[in-house]
Coordinates of C-alpha atoms in Angstrom, one line a residue:
X958 CA -46.4 -59.2 52.1
X959 CA -43.7 -61.3 50.5
X960 CA -40.5 -59.4 49.9
X961 CA -39.7 -59.3 46.2
X962 CA -36.2 -59.8 44.8
X963 CA -35.7 -56.8 42.4
X964 CA -34.3 -57.4 39.0
X965 CA -30.7 -56.6 38.2
X966 CA -30.9 -53.8 35.6
X967 CA -28.1 -53.0 33.1
X968 CA -28.5 -49.5 31.7
X969 CA -26.4 -48.8 28.5
X970 CA -25.8 -45.1 28.1
X971 CA -25.0 -42.4 30.7
X972 CA -27.0 -39.7 28.9
X973 CA -29.8 -37.8 30.5
X974 CA -32.4 -40.5 30.0
X975 CA -30.1 -43.3 31.4
X976 CA -29.1 -41.2 34.4
X977 CA -32.7 -40.2 35.2
X978 CA -33.7 -43.9 35.1
X979 CA -30.8 -44.7 37.4
X980 CA -31.9 -42.1 39.9
X981 CA -35.4 -43.6 39.9
X982 CA -34.1 -47.1 40.4
X983 CA -31.8 -45.9 43.2
X984 CA -34.9 -44.7 45.1
X985 CA -36.5 -48.2 44.6
X986 CA -33.4 -50.0 45.8
X987 CA -33.3 -51.8 42.5
X988 CA -29.7 -52.9 41.6
X989 CA -28.3 -51.4 38.5
X990 CA -25.1 -50.5 36.7
X991 CA -24.7 -47.9 33.9
X992 CA -22.3 -48.8 31.0
X993 CA -21.1 -45.8 29.1
X994 CA -19.1 -46.1 25.9
X995 CA -17.1 -42.9 26.3
X996 CA -14.1 -42.6 28.7
X997 CA -15.6 -39.9 30.9
X998 CA -19.1 -39.0 29.6
X999 CA -18.1 -35.3 29.4
X1000 CA -21.4 -33.6 28.7
X1001 CA -21.8 -31.4 25.7
X1002 CA -24.7 -29.4 24.2
X1003 CA -26.1 -25.9 24.7
X1004 CA -29.4 -24.3 25.7
X1005 CA -32.1 -26.5 27.1
X1006 CA -35.4 -26.0 28.9
X1007 CA -37.6 -28.0 31.2
X1008 CA -41.1 -27.3 32.4
X1009 CA -44.1 -28.8 34.2
X1010 CA -44.0 -31.9 32.1
X1011 CA -41.2 -33.3 34.2
X1012 CA -40.5 -31.0 37.1
X1013 CA -42.9 -32.8 39.5
X1014 CA -40.5 -35.8 39.4
X1015 CA -37.5 -33.5 40.2
X1016 CA -39.6 -32.4 43.2
X1017 CA -40.3 -36.1 44.1
X1018 CA -36.6 -36.8 43.9
X1019 CA -35.7 -33.8 46.1
X1020 CA -33.5 -32.2 43.4
X1021 CA -35.9 -29.5 42.1
X1022 CA -34.0 -26.7 44.1
X1023 CA -30.8 -27.9 42.5
X1024 CA -32.3 -27.6 39.0
X1025 CA -33.5 -24.1 39.8
X1026 CA -30.1 -23.1 41.1
X1027 CA -28.5 -23.8 37.7
X1028 CA -31.3 -22.2 35.7
X1029 CA -32.9 -18.9 34.8
X1030 CA -36.7 -18.7 34.4
X1031 CA -37.6 -18.3 30.8
X1032 CA -39.7 -15.3 29.9
X1033 CA -40.4 -16.4 26.3
X1034 CA -39.4 -17.8 23.0
X1035 CA -39.3 -15.3 20.1
X1036 CA -39.0 -15.8 16.4
X1037 CA -37.6 -12.8 14.6
X1038 CA -36.7 -11.8 11.1
X1039 CA -33.1 -10.8 10.2
X1040 CA -33.9 -7.2 11.2
X1041 CA -35.1 -8.5 14.6
X1042 CA -38.8 -7.7 14.0
X1043 CA -41.0 -10.1 16.0
X1044 CA -42.6 -12.7 13.7
X1045 CA -44.3 -14.8 16.4
X1046 CA -43.5 -16.1 19.9
X1047 CA -44.6 -17.6 23.2
X1048 CA -44.8 -15.5 26.3
X1049 CA -44.4 -17.5 29.5
X1050 CA -45.7 -14.8 31.9
X1051 CA -48.7 -17.0 32.8
X1052 CA -46.8 -20.3 32.9
X1053 CA -46.2 -20.5 36.6
X1054 CA -49.8 -19.4 37.5
X1055 CA -51.1 -22.1 35.1
X1056 CA -48.8 -25.0 36.0
X1057 CA -47.2 -24.1 39.3
X1058 CA -43.6 -24.1 37.8
X1059 CA -41.4 -21.7 35.9
X1060 CA -40.0 -22.8 32.6
X1061 CA -36.3 -23.3 33.4
X1062 CA -33.5 -22.5 30.9
X1063 CA -30.0 -23.8 31.5
X1064 CA -27.0 -25.3 29.7
X1065 CA -27.5 -28.9 29.0
X1066 CA -24.1 -30.0 30.5
X1067 CA -25.2 -28.6 33.8
X1068 CA -28.2 -30.8 33.9
X1069 CA -26.1 -33.8 33.0
X1070 CA -23.7 -33.0 35.9
X1071 CA -26.5 -32.5 38.3
X1072 CA -28.0 -35.9 37.6
X1073 CA -24.7 -37.7 37.6
X1074 CA -23.7 -36.1 40.9
X1075 CA -26.5 -38.2 42.5
X1076 CA -25.3 -41.5 41.1
X1077 CA -22.7 -43.5 43.1
X1078 CA -19.5 -43.4 41.1
X1079 CA -19.1 -47.2 41.3
X1080 CA -22.4 -47.6 39.4
X1081 CA -21.1 -46.0 36.2
X1082 CA -18.5 -48.0 34.2
X1083 CA -16.9 -46.1 31.4
X1084 CA -15.3 -47.2 28.1
X1085 CA -17.8 -49.9 27.6
X1086 CA -19.2 -50.1 24.1
X1087 CA -21.8 -52.8 23.4
X1088 CA -21.1 -55.0 20.4
X1089 CA -23.6 -57.8 21.0
X1090 CA -26.3 -59.0 23.4
X1091 CA -27.6 -62.5 24.1
X1092 CA -30.8 -63.1 26.0
X1093 CA -32.6 -66.3 27.1
X1094 CA -34.8 -67.6 29.8
X1095 CA -32.1 -67.1 32.4
X1096 CA -31.0 -63.5 31.7
X1097 CA -29.3 -61.2 29.3
X1098 CA -25.5 -60.9 28.6
X1099 CA -23.8 -57.9 27.1
X1100 CA -20.5 -58.3 25.3
X1101 CA -18.4 -55.1 25.1
X1102 CA -15.8 -54.1 22.5
X1103 CA -13.0 -54.8 24.9
X1104 CA -14.1 -58.4 25.2
X1105 CA -15.7 -58.0 28.7
X1106 CA -19.1 -59.5 29.4
X1107 CA -21.8 -58.5 31.9
X1108 CA -25.0 -60.4 32.9
X1109 CA -28.3 -59.2 34.3
X1110 CA -32.0 -59.7 34.3
X1111 CA -32.9 -56.6 32.1
X1112 CA -31.0 -54.4 29.7
X1113 CA -32.1 -50.9 29.0
X1114 CA -30.8 -49.3 25.8
X1115 CA -30.4 -45.6 26.6
X1116 CA -27.5 -45.2 24.2
X1117 CA -28.8 -42.8 21.6
X1118 CA -30.0 -42.9 18.0
X1119 CA -27.2 -45.2 16.9
X1120 CA -27.8 -47.5 19.9
X1121 CA -25.7 -50.6 20.0
X1122 CA -28.4 -52.3 22.1
X1123 CA -31.0 -51.5 19.5
X1124 CA -28.8 -52.7 16.7
X1125 CA -28.2 -56.0 18.5
X1126 CA -31.9 -56.5 19.3
X1127 CA -33.0 -55.6 15.8
X1128 CA -30.5 -58.0 14.3
X1129 CA -32.0 -60.8 16.3
X1130 CA -35.6 -59.8 15.4
X1131 CA -34.7 -59.4 11.8
X1132 CA -33.2 -62.9 11.6
X1133 CA -36.3 -64.2 13.2
X1134 CA -38.6 -62.4 10.7
X1135 CA -40.1 -60.2 13.5
X1136 CA -38.8 -56.8 12.7
X1137 CA -41.2 -54.3 11.1
X1138 CA -40.2 -53.0 7.7
X1139 CA -40.2 -49.4 8.9
X1140 CA -37.6 -50.2 11.6
X1141 CA -35.2 -51.4 8.8
X1142 CA -35.3 -48.1 7.0
X1143 CA -32.2 -45.9 6.8
X1144 CA -32.0 -42.8 9.0
X1145 CA -32.1 -39.6 7.0
X1146 CA -30.6 -36.3 8.2
X1147 CA -32.2 -33.1 6.9
X1148 CA -30.3 -30.7 9.1
X1149 CA -26.9 -30.0 10.6
X1150 CA -26.7 -28.2 13.9
X1151 CA -23.7 -26.4 15.6
X1152 CA -24.2 -25.1 19.2
X1153 CA -22.0 -23.6 21.8
X1154 CA -21.8 -21.8 25.2
X1155 CA -19.6 -18.7 25.5
X1156 CA -17.2 -17.8 28.3
X1157 CA -18.7 -15.2 30.6
X1158 CA -19.3 -12.1 28.6
X1159 CA -19.0 -8.4 29.4
X1160 CA -22.5 -7.2 30.6
X1161 CA -21.9 -3.8 29.1
X1162 CA -21.3 -5.3 25.7
X1163 CA -24.1 -7.8 26.0
X1164 CA -26.7 -6.2 28.4
X1165 CA -29.0 -9.2 28.0
X1166 CA -27.0 -11.1 30.6
X1167 CA -28.1 -8.6 33.2
X1168 CA -31.6 -9.9 32.9
X1169 CA -32.7 -12.3 35.6
X1170 CA -34.9 -14.1 33.1
X1171 CA -33.8 -15.9 30.0
X1172 CA -35.1 -15.1 26.5
X1173 CA -34.7 -17.6 23.7
X1174 CA -34.5 -15.8 20.3
X1175 CA -34.4 -17.5 16.9
X1176 CA -33.7 -15.6 13.7
X1177 CA -35.6 -16.9 10.8
X1178 CA -33.7 -16.0 7.7
X1179 CA -34.9 -15.3 4.2
X1180 CA -33.2 -16.9 1.3
X1181 CA -30.6 -18.7 3.4
X1182 CA -30.6 -22.4 4.2
X1183 CA -29.9 -21.8 7.9
X1184 CA -31.1 -19.9 11.0
X1185 CA -29.5 -19.0 14.2
X1186 CA -30.5 -18.6 17.9
X1187 CA -29.3 -17.2 21.1
X1188 CA -30.3 -17.3 24.8
X1189 CA -28.9 -15.6 27.9
X1190 CA -27.9 -17.9 30.7
X1191 CA -26.6 -17.7 34.3
X1192 CA -23.1 -16.6 35.0
X1193 CA -23.1 -14.0 32.2
X1194 CA -23.0 -16.8 29.6
X1195 CA -24.7 -17.0 26.2
X1196 CA -25.9 -20.1 24.4
X1197 CA -26.0 -19.9 20.7
X1198 CA -26.6 -22.2 17.7
X1199 CA -26.9 -22.5 14.0
X1200 CA -29.2 -24.9 12.2
X1201 CA -28.5 -25.6 8.5
X1202 CA -31.0 -27.3 6.2
X1203 CA -29.2 -29.9 4.0
X1204 CA -30.9 -31.4 1.0
X1205 CA -28.9 -34.6 0.7
X1206 CA -29.4 -37.6 2.9
X1207 CA -25.9 -38.9 2.1
X1208 CA -24.9 -38.2 5.7
X1209 CA -27.0 -41.0 7.0
X1210 CA -25.1 -43.5 4.8
X1211 CA -21.6 -42.1 5.5
X1212 CA -20.2 -43.5 8.8
X1213 CA -17.6 -40.7 8.9
X1214 CA -20.3 -38.1 9.1
X1215 CA -22.6 -39.8 11.6
X1216 CA -22.6 -38.5 15.1
X1217 CA -24.9 -40.2 17.5
X1218 CA -24.1 -37.8 20.3
X1219 CA -23.0 -34.2 20.7
X1220 CA -19.5 -34.1 19.4
X1221 CA -16.8 -31.5 20.3
X1222 CA -15.4 -31.5 16.8
X1223 CA -16.9 -28.2 15.9
X1224 CA -16.1 -27.5 12.2
X1225 CA -16.9 -23.9 11.2
X1226 CA -16.3 -24.6 7.5
X1227 CA -19.8 -25.8 6.7
X1228 CA -21.4 -23.0 8.8
X1229 CA -19.1 -20.1 7.8
X1230 CA -21.8 -18.3 5.8
X1231 CA -23.9 -17.8 9.0
X1232 CA -21.0 -16.5 11.1
X1233 CA -21.2 -12.9 9.9
X1234 CA -25.0 -12.6 10.5
X1235 CA -26.1 -10.2 13.3
X1236 CA -27.7 -11.4 16.5
X1237 CA -30.6 -9.8 18.4
X1238 CA -28.3 -9.2 21.4
X1239 CA -25.6 -7.3 19.4
X1240 CA -22.6 -8.3 17.4
X1241 CA -22.5 -11.3 15.1
X1242 CA -22.6 -15.1 15.4
X1243 CA -18.8 -15.1 14.8
X1244 CA -18.3 -12.8 17.8
X1245 CA -20.0 -15.4 20.0
X1246 CA -18.1 -18.2 18.3
X1247 CA -14.8 -16.5 19.0
X1248 CA -15.5 -16.3 22.8
X1249 CA -16.6 -19.9 23.1
X1250 CA -14.1 -22.5 24.2
X1251 CA -13.6 -25.1 21.5
X1252 CA -14.6 -27.9 23.8
X1253 CA -17.9 -26.1 24.4
X1254 CA -18.7 -26.2 20.7
X1255 CA -20.5 -29.3 19.4
X1256 CA -21.8 -30.3 15.9
X1257 CA -24.4 -32.9 15.2
X1258 CA -26.6 -34.1 12.4
X1259 CA -30.3 -34.0 13.3
X1260 CA -32.1 -37.2 12.7
X1261 CA -35.8 -37.8 13.4
X1262 CA -37.3 -41.2 13.8
X1263 CA -40.0 -43.0 15.7
X1264 CA -39.3 -46.8 15.9
X1265 CA -42.2 -49.2 16.2
X1266 CA -40.2 -51.8 18.2
X1267 CA -39.2 -50.7 21.7
X1268 CA -38.7 -54.1 23.5
X1269 CA -38.3 -57.8 23.1
X1270 CA -37.5 -60.4 25.6
X1271 CA -35.4 -58.9 28.4
X1272 CA -34.3 -55.9 26.3
X1273 CA -36.1 -52.5 26.3
X1274 CA -35.2 -49.1 24.7
X1275 CA -35.5 -45.6 26.1
X1276 CA -35.1 -42.1 24.7
X1277 CA -33.3 -41.5 21.4
X1278 CA -32.8 -45.2 21.0
X1279 CA -36.5 -45.6 20.3
X1280 CA -37.6 -42.1 19.4
X1281 CA -35.3 -39.4 18.1
X1282 CA -36.8 -35.9 18.1
X1283 CA -35.6 -32.9 16.2
X1284 CA -34.7 -30.1 18.6
X1285 CA -37.4 -27.7 17.2
X1286 CA -39.8 -28.2 20.1
X1287 CA -37.3 -29.1 22.8
X1288 CA -38.8 -32.5 23.4
X1289 CA -35.9 -35.0 23.2
X1290 CA -34.7 -34.9 26.8
X1291 CA -38.1 -34.3 28.3
X1292 CA -39.5 -37.4 26.6
X1293 CA -36.4 -39.5 27.5
X1294 CA -37.0 -38.6 31.2
X1295 CA -40.7 -39.3 30.9
X1296 CA -39.8 -42.7 29.4
X1297 CA -37.6 -43.3 32.5
X1298 CA -40.4 -42.4 34.9
X1299 CA -42.9 -44.8 33.2
X1300 CA -40.3 -47.6 32.8
X1301 CA -39.3 -47.3 36.5
X1302 CA -43.0 -47.5 37.5
X1303 CA -43.4 -50.6 35.4
X1304 CA -40.3 -52.2 36.9
X1305 CA -41.7 -51.4 40.4
X1306 CA -45.0 -53.1 39.6
X1307 CA -43.4 -56.0 37.8
X1308 CA -43.1 -58.5 40.6
X1309 CA -40.7 -61.4 40.2
X1310 CA -38.4 -61.0 37.2
X1311 CA -39.8 -63.9 35.2
X1312 CA -39.7 -63.7 31.4
X1313 CA -43.5 -63.4 31.5
X1314 CA -43.5 -60.6 34.0
X1315 CA -40.7 -58.7 32.2
X1316 CA -42.6 -58.9 28.9
X1317 CA -45.8 -57.7 30.6
X1318 CA -43.9 -54.8 32.2
X1319 CA -42.3 -53.7 29.0
X1320 CA -45.6 -53.9 27.1
X1321 CA -47.2 -51.7 29.8
X1322 CA -44.3 -49.2 29.4
X1323 CA -44.8 -49.2 25.6
X1324 CA -48.6 -48.9 25.8
X1325 CA -48.3 -45.9 28.2
X1326 CA -45.6 -44.1 26.3
X1327 CA -46.0 -44.7 22.5
X1328 CA -49.0 -42.5 21.9
X1329 CA -47.8 -39.5 23.9
X1330 CA -44.4 -39.8 22.2
X1331 CA -46.1 -40.1 18.7
X1332 CA -48.2 -37.0 19.5
X1333 CA -45.2 -34.9 20.5
X1334 CA -43.2 -36.3 17.5
X1335 CA -45.9 -35.0 15.1
X1336 CA -45.7 -31.5 16.8
X1337 CA -41.9 -31.5 16.8
X1338 CA -41.8 -32.3 13.1
X1339 CA -44.3 -29.6 12.3
X1340 CA -42.3 -27.1 14.4
X1341 CA -39.2 -28.1 12.4
X1342 CA -41.1 -27.7 9.2
X1343 CA -42.1 -24.2 10.2
X1344 CA -38.9 -23.0 11.7
X1345 CA -36.2 -24.7 9.7
X1346 CA -37.7 -25.2 6.3
X1347 CA -36.3 -23.1 3.5
X1348 CA -38.3 -24.4 0.5
X1349 CA -40.9 -22.1 -1.1
X1350 CA -43.7 -24.4 0.3
X1351 CA -42.2 -24.3 3.8
X1352 CA -41.8 -20.5 3.6
X1353 CA -45.5 -20.1 2.6
X1354 CA -46.8 -22.3 5.4
X1355 CA -44.5 -20.4 7.9
X1356 CA -46.0 -17.1 6.7
X1357 CA -49.5 -18.4 7.2
X1358 CA -48.7 -19.8 10.7
X1359 CA -46.9 -16.6 11.8
X1360 CA -49.5 -14.2 10.5
X1361 CA -52.9 -15.9 10.5
X1362 CA -52.8 -18.1 13.6
X1363 CA -53.5 -16.2 16.8
X1364 CA -50.9 -16.3 19.5
X1365 CA -53.6 -17.2 22.0
X1366 CA -54.3 -20.4 20.0
X1367 CA -50.5 -21.4 20.1
X1368 CA -50.4 -20.7 23.8
X1369 CA -53.5 -22.8 24.4
X1370 CA -51.9 -25.7 22.7
X1371 CA -48.7 -25.3 24.7
X1372 CA -50.6 -25.4 28.0
X1373 CA -52.6 -28.4 26.8
X1374 CA -49.3 -30.3 26.2
X1375 CA -48.2 -29.5 29.8
X1376 CA -51.1 -31.4 31.2
X1377 CA -49.2 -34.7 30.7
X1378 CA -47.0 -34.9 33.8
X1379 CA -46.3 -38.5 34.8
X1380 CA -44.9 -39.0 38.3
X1381 CA -43.0 -41.8 40.0
X1382 CA -45.6 -44.1 41.5
X1383 CA -43.2 -45.5 44.1
X1384 CA -42.7 -42.1 45.7
X1385 CA -45.3 -39.8 47.3
X1386 CA -47.0 -37.8 44.5
X1387 CA -46.5 -34.1 44.7
X1388 CA -49.7 -32.0 44.5
X1389 CA -50.7 -30.3 41.3
X1390 CA -49.8 -26.7 41.5
X1391 CA -51.3 -23.9 39.4
X1392 CA -54.8 -23.5 38.1
X1393 CA -54.5 -26.1 35.2
X1394 CA -55.3 -29.7 35.9
X1395 CA -52.8 -32.5 35.2
X1396 CA -53.8 -35.5 33.1
X1397 CA -54.9 -38.4 35.3
X1398 CA -52.3 -41.1 36.0
X1399 CA -52.8 -44.8 36.6
X1400 CA -52.4 -45.4 40.4
X1401 CA -50.0 -48.0 41.9
X1402 CA -51.6 -50.9 43.6
X1403 CA -48.3 -52.0 45.1
X1404 CA -47.6 -48.6 46.6
X1405 CA -51.1 -48.4 48.1
X1406 CA -50.6 -51.8 49.7
X1407 CA -47.2 -51.0 51.0
X1408 CA -48.4 -47.8 52.4
X1409 CA -51.3 -49.4 54.1
X1410 CA -49.1 -52.2 55.5
X1411 CA -46.7 -49.6 56.9
X1412 CA -49.5 -47.6 58.5
X1413 CA -50.9 -50.8 60.0
X1414 CA -47.4 -51.7 61.4
X1415 CA -47.1 -48.3 63.0
X1416 CA -50.5 -48.7 64.5
X1417 CA -49.6 -52.0 66.0
X1418 CA -46.5 -50.6 67.6
X1419 CA -48.5 -47.9 69.2

């Protein structure tokens, strides 16, 4: 077999999606560099969960045990009223038997640090904000805010909902009359979120941290435009959050309010009315806020958008840059990592990095990912409608969902979603654990050929 020269990949954004793609390219021996706009990519965020939809790839990469070491298995997600009466929930007691994996709960910064620890330091360049891109038959060039330029074969925009890569690409497409009208629409923000992770708490004051399993609890308020949640974590810490429904979309047009990433400028002013509300684990939201380091508090507006355009020429988008989920169903990071898996598979199968092969690879990536993302986007929006909505219509629909839809039906849908578990085709697939079947995945012709050639070579040596 002729040895292929792999493409030089430029990844813009050192978030979870960009780091996961880098890990996968590292295993392919594909040259890459990550360009991160911040000075140190200090991770922020709060409670996060991963499950069978992506854990097989962690196992392929040999880092599943590390993920488990920073996590607690999740025993359930409960929606309660302000008196902490159970409204509805999902019990994960069958999850491992069904899928072979526990639902893992952890602090988002810990996952970020885990992934970045496996990336060679010299492959992440900080303080590099993209201001323009230029692509042609020979390659693609990125120009940064500091005037520096970088050249490669492919650029991956993994730089969030306000992606500089996407903005540069869309500008080119718009000038050429190729940008769909929906991709020109302004982003709207219907919610504001503040989250944090406390310092280690006193187990006698908060007995929940003695539990060796995490429980995510969300309080659905009545008559208030917000709700709040908590989850016990490892090391006697508690993740908490407040989500406020805002009627105006002015935030999307005011650059001083926009925040494409988690920001550490936690401003309690807009959230103060929720601080004195009681939590299911004792005390108030303010009590948790007061024992949270200020650099562990982050505030962000919640956008929600599925773009039609994911690629053009030598440029492709990943994660929030092409699909921004509300956090209602916990799908943002999972789908960014699934994007990375499929994109890495398509790069592996691409062959020589000609413009034609690059376009074909990007189209394959889009064709494999768009419908699964669209499906989860619909579910995420509906979950947000049910959980966050405070209008009379939303409250009525929430009442119907919580009281008339059997929990068994909700659980069935959850397990159905877990069947989609794409794996890296250039690594040995891990077996399907549990009693549920995984959705079939397109096999890799290249991997089969390389494996056969390796086996034949070993046979000849014998």
